[in-house]
Amino acid sequence: MPGSPQNHDQGLQHVEISERDCAFQQIRATGPGGQHVNKVATGVRLYFDIQASSLPDAWKARLLALPDHRITRDGVVVIRSDAARSQALNKAAALARLQALIHQVAVPRKKRRPTRPTRAAKNRRMDRKTRRGKLKALRGKVTG
């Protein structure tokens, strides 16, 4: 069933985003292309409402918390794609980018456990500092 979490080979959860969950707007692409690019609306702008989606609540919260410029204050993801010359390819590219964004929040980040440097690492650091200090001491004024 589209939109429902499924187990993947690696144990990751995967969500298929169907085109029904998204709204598309056809736009004129930018850049070179002459008359074709000026007349044909091959670019696509994808709108995905996070709150209205069938994603799990934890994923919705993580998506809304992302510091991403593509997510509006209203909780709508806006993705623009106009790299390809065909509307179908741009639509597929926009959906792939949305899929990547959702996959980014699908796996919760592991909390970092702070570690301390080992004794050997401390000794290496002190040796480097001592050597560097001796080198700099040689730069002093010459007396004699």
PDB file of C-alpha atoms in Angstrom:
ATOM      1  CA  MET A   1       0.000   0.000   0.000  1.00  0.00           C
ATOM      2  CA  PRO A   2       1.567   3.364  -1.009  1.00  0.00           C
ATOM      3  CA  GLY A   3       2.443   5.638   1.875  1.00  0.00           C
ATOM      4  CA  SER A   4       2.725   2.875   4.451  1.00  0.00           C
ATOM      5  CA  PRO A   5       6.073   2.018   6.037  1.00  0.00           C
ATOM      6  CA  GLN A   6       7.610  -1.218   4.827  1.00  0.00           C
ATOM      7  CA  ASN A   7      10.676  -3.065   6.042  1.00  0.00           C
ATOM      8  CA  HIS A   8      13.651  -2.891   3.724  1.00  0.00           C
ATOM      9  CA  ASP A   9      16.539  -5.328   3.333  1.00  0.00           C
ATOM     10  CA  GLN A  10      18.776  -3.431   5.756  1.00  0.00           C
ATOM     11  CA  GLY A  11      16.000  -3.028   8.309  1.00  0.00           C
ATOM     12  CA  LEU A  12      15.359   0.561   7.258  1.00  0.00           C
ATOM     13  CA  GLN A  13      11.828   1.735   6.844  1.00  0.00           C
ATOM     14  CA  HIS A  14      10.881   2.892   3.369  1.00  0.00           C
ATOM     15  CA  VAL A  15       7.907   4.954   2.277  1.00  0.00           C
ATOM     16  CA  GLU A  16       6.681   5.156  -1.280  1.00  0.00           C
ATOM     17  CA  ILE A  17       5.382   8.608  -2.080  1.00  0.00           C
ATOM     18  CA  SER A  18       2.681   8.413  -4.699  1.00  0.00           C
ATOM     19  CA  GLU A  19       1.832  11.226  -7.077  1.00  0.00           C
ATOM     20  CA  ARG A  20      -1.587  11.441  -5.399  1.00  0.00           C
ATOM     21  CA  ASP A  21       0.056  12.740  -2.201  1.00  0.00           C
ATOM     22  CA  CYS A  22       1.671  15.600  -4.121  1.00  0.00           C
ATOM     23  CA  ALA A  23       0.423  18.595  -6.037  1.00  0.00           C
ATOM     24  CA  PHE A  24       2.291  19.582  -9.183  1.00  0.00           C
ATOM     25  CA  GLN A  25       2.485  22.923 -10.919  1.00  0.00           C
ATOM     26  CA  GLN A  26       3.936  23.232 -14.401  1.00  0.00           C
ATOM     27  CA  ILE A  27       6.360  26.142 -14.766  1.00  0.00           C
ATOM     28  CA  ARG A  28       8.574  27.480 -17.508  1.00  0.00           C
ATOM     29  CA  ALA A  29      12.131  26.311 -17.127  1.00  0.00           C
ATOM     30  CA  THR A  30      15.038  28.736 -17.053  1.00  0.00           C
ATOM     31  CA  GLY A  31      18.297  28.727 -18.943  1.00  0.00           C
ATOM     32  CA  PRO A  32      19.263  28.103 -22.553  1.00  0.00           C
ATOM     33  CA  GLY A  33      16.980  26.341 -24.976  1.00  0.00           C
ATOM     34  CA  GLY A  34      15.728  29.088 -27.260  1.00  0.00           C
ATOM     35  CA  GLN A  35      12.134  29.077 -28.395  1.00  0.00           C
ATOM     36  CA  HIS A  36      11.414  25.690 -26.815  1.00  0.00           C
ATOM     37  CA  VAL A  37      12.244  26.800 -23.278  1.00  0.00           C
ATOM     38  CA  ASN A  38      10.303  30.049 -23.712  1.00  0.00           C
ATOM     39  CA  LYS A  39       7.104  28.399 -24.959  1.00  0.00           C
ATOM     40  CA  VAL A  40       6.810  25.040 -23.204  1.00  0.00           C
ATOM     41  CA  ALA A  41       6.245  24.596 -19.466  1.00  0.00           C
ATOM     42  CA  THR A  42       8.590  21.661 -18.884  1.00  0.00           C
ATOM     43  CA  GLY A  43       9.636  22.668 -15.372  1.00  0.00           C
ATOM     44  CA  VAL A  44       7.765  21.231 -12.405  1.00  0.00           C
ATOM     45  CA  ARG A  45       7.122  22.561  -8.927  1.00  0.00           C
ATOM     46  CA  LEU A  46       6.101  19.844  -6.454  1.00  0.00           C
ATOM     47  CA  TYR A  47       4.079  20.627  -3.314  1.00  0.00           C
ATOM     48  CA  PHE A  48       3.909  18.069  -0.507  1.00  0.00           C
ATOM     49  CA  ASP A  49       1.831  18.875   2.589  1.00  0.00           C
ATOM     50  CA  ILE A  50       3.579  17.205   5.508  1.00  0.00           C
ATOM     51  CA  GLN A  51       0.637  17.320   7.936  1.00  0.00           C
ATOM     52  CA  ALA A  52      -1.873  15.942   5.418  1.00  0.00           C
ATOM     53  CA  SER A  53       0.436  13.115   4.377  1.00  0.00           C
ATOM     54  CA  SER A  54       0.232   9.504   5.514  1.00  0.00           C
ATOM     55  CA  LEU A  55       3.753   9.549   6.977  1.00  0.00           C
ATOM     56  CA  PRO A  56       4.294   8.384  10.562  1.00  0.00           C
ATOM     57  CA  ASP A  57       3.989  11.190  13.119  1.00  0.00           C
ATOM     58  CA  ALA A  58       7.642  10.893  14.166  1.00  0.00           C
ATOM     59  CA  TRP A  59       8.772  11.442  10.579  1.00  0.00           C
ATOM     60  CA  LYS A  60       6.441  14.421  10.208  1.00  0.00           C
ATOM     61  CA  ALA A  61       7.920  16.010  13.325  1.00  0.00           C
ATOM     62  CA  ARG A  62      11.488  15.431  12.101  1.00  0.00           C
ATOM     63  CA  LEU A  63      10.631  16.823   8.663  1.00  0.00           C
ATOM     64  CA  LEU A  64       9.110  19.956  10.166  1.00  0.00           C
ATOM     65  CA  ALA A  65      12.160  20.399  12.412  1.00  0.00           C
ATOM     66  CA  LEU A  66      14.611  20.269   9.493  1.00  0.00           C
ATOM     67  CA  PRO A  67      16.359  23.575   8.762  1.00  0.00           C
ATOM     68  CA  ASP A  68      15.603  23.232   5.058  1.00  0.00           C
ATOM     69  CA  HIS A  69      14.669  26.191   2.864  1.00  0.00           C
ATOM     70  CA  ARG A  70      12.324  23.972   0.830  1.00  0.00           C
ATOM     71  CA  ILE A  71       9.940  23.558   3.791  1.00  0.00           C
ATOM     72  CA  THR A  72       7.583  26.504   4.280  1.00  0.00           C
ATOM     73  CA  ARG A  73       6.224  27.795   7.583  1.00  0.00           C
ATOM     74  CA  ASP A  74       2.918  26.123   6.722  1.00  0.00           C
ATOM     75  CA  GLY A  75       4.618  22.719   6.609  1.00  0.00           C
ATOM     76  CA  VAL A  76       4.613  22.317   2.837  1.00  0.00           C
ATOM     77  CA  VAL A  77       7.656  20.971   1.025  1.00  0.00           C
ATOM     78  CA  VAL A  78       8.232  22.839  -2.246  1.00  0.00           C
ATOM     79  CA  ILE A  79      10.659  21.229  -4.699  1.00  0.00           C
ATOM     80  CA  ARG A  80      11.420  22.734  -8.090  1.00  0.00           C
ATOM     81  CA  SER A  81      12.902  20.763 -10.963  1.00  0.00           C
ATOM     82  CA  ASP A  82      13.647  22.156 -14.401  1.00  0.00           C
ATOM     83  CA  ALA A  83      16.932  20.492 -15.375  1.00  0.00           C
ATOM     84  CA  ALA A  84      15.526  18.110 -17.988  1.00  0.00           C
ATOM     85  CA  ARG A  85      13.863  19.032 -21.267  1.00  0.00           C
ATOM     86  CA  SER A  86      10.795  16.895 -20.598  1.00  0.00           C
ATOM     87  CA  GLN A  87       8.121  17.439 -18.012  1.00  0.00           C
ATOM     88  CA  ALA A  88       7.970  13.727 -17.143  1.00  0.00           C
ATOM     89  CA  LEU A  89      11.683  13.610 -16.310  1.00  0.00           C
ATOM     90  CA  ASN A  90      11.416  16.763 -14.196  1.00  0.00           C
ATOM     91  CA  LYS A  91       8.430  15.286 -12.353  1.00  0.00           C
ATOM     92  CA  ALA A  92      10.380  12.096 -11.640  1.00  0.00           C
ATOM     93  CA  ALA A  93      13.397  14.113 -10.475  1.00  0.00           C
ATOM     94  CA  ALA A  94      11.254  16.165  -8.089  1.00  0.00           C
ATOM     95  CA  LEU A  95       9.675  13.003  -6.653  1.00  0.00           C
ATOM     96  CA  ALA A  96      13.136  11.461  -6.224  1.00  0.00           C
ATOM     97  CA  ARG A  97      14.326  14.541  -4.320  1.00  0.00           C
ATOM     98  CA  LEU A  98      11.272  14.380  -2.067  1.00  0.00           C
ATOM     99  CA  GLN A  99      11.947  10.673  -1.488  1.00  0.00           C
ATOM    100  CA  ALA A 100      15.553  11.492  -0.524  1.00  0.00           C
ATOM    101  CA  LEU A 101      14.389  14.190   1.895  1.00  0.00           C
ATOM    102  CA  ILE A 102      11.962  11.787   3.579  1.00  0.00           C
ATOM    103  CA  HIS A 103      14.595   9.032   3.697  1.00  0.00           C
ATOM    104  CA  GLN A 104      16.857  11.499   5.508  1.00  0.00           C
ATOM    105  CA  VAL A 105      14.390  11.711   8.413  1.00  0.00           C
ATOM    106  CA  ALA A 106      13.220   8.085   8.269  1.00  0.00           C
ATOM    107  CA  VAL A 107      16.185   6.821  10.262  1.00  0.00           C
ATOM    108  CA  PRO A 108      16.563   8.624  13.592  1.00  0.00           C
ATOM    109  CA  ARG A 109      20.052   9.929  14.207  1.00  0.00           C
ATOM    110  CA  LYS A 110      21.972   8.144  16.907  1.00  0.00           C
ATOM    111  CA  LYS A 111      22.762  10.246  19.923  1.00  0.00           C
ATOM    112  CA  ARG A 112      26.475  10.957  20.145  1.00  0.00           C
ATOM    113  CA  ARG A 113      28.216   9.519  23.172  1.00  0.00           C
ATOM    114  CA  PRO A 114      31.076  11.814  24.123  1.00  0.00           C
ATOM    115  CA  THR A 115      34.434  10.067  24.335  1.00  0.00           C
ATOM    116  CA  ARG A 116      37.703  11.095  25.905  1.00  0.00           C
ATOM    117  CA  PRO A 117      41.097  11.013  24.229  1.00  0.00           C
ATOM    118  CA  THR A 118      43.248   7.999  25.059  1.00  0.00           C
ATOM    119  CA  ARG A 119      46.482   8.335  26.997  1.00  0.00           C
ATOM    120  CA  ALA A 120      48.475   7.600  23.828  1.00  0.00           C
ATOM    121  CA  ALA A 121      46.630  10.382  21.971  1.00  0.00           C
ATOM    122  CA  LYS A 122      47.369  12.805  24.816  1.00  0.00           C
ATOM    123  CA  ASN A 123      51.056  11.809  24.752  1.00  0.00           C
ATOM    124  CA  ARG A 124      51.238  12.281  20.964  1.00  0.00           C
ATOM    125  CA  ARG A 125      49.662  15.707  21.308  1.00  0.00           C
ATOM    126  CA  MET A 126      52.084  16.741  24.049  1.00  0.00           C
ATOM    127  CA  ASP A 127      55.063  15.498  21.997  1.00  0.00           C
ATOM    128  CA  ARG A 128      53.920  17.557  19.004  1.00  0.00           C
ATOM    129  CA  LYS A 129      53.458  20.613  21.204  1.00  0.00           C
ATOM    130  CA  THR A 130      56.914  20.172  22.745  1.00  0.00           C
ATOM    131  CA  ARG A 131      58.575  19.770  19.340  1.00  0.00           C
ATOM    132  CA  ARG A 132      56.744  22.788  17.961  1.00  0.00           C
ATOM    133  CA  GLY A 133      57.701  24.847  21.012  1.00  0.00           C
ATOM    134  CA  LYS A 134      61.385  23.937  20.615  1.00  0.00           C
ATOM    135  CA  LEU A 135      61.247  24.888  16.936  1.00  0.00           C
ATOM    136  CA  LYS A 136      59.726  28.253  17.775  1.00  0.00           C
ATOM    137  CA  ALA A 137      62.301  28.826  20.524  1.00  0.00           C
ATOM    138  CA  LEU A 138      65.010  28.671  17.857  1.00  0.00           C
ATOM    139  CA  ARG A 139      63.448  31.731  16.217  1.00  0.00           C
ATOM    140  CA  GLY A 140      64.435  33.934  19.135  1.00  0.00           C
ATOM    141  CA  LYS A 141      67.154  36.576  19.040  1.00  0.00           C
ATOM    142  CA  VAL A 142      70.667  35.313  18.587  1.00  0.00           C
ATOM    143  CA  THR A 143      72.934  36.285  21.469  1.00  0.00           C
ATOM    144  CA  GLY A 144      76.550  35.810  21.415  1.00  0.00           C
TER     145      GLY A 144
END
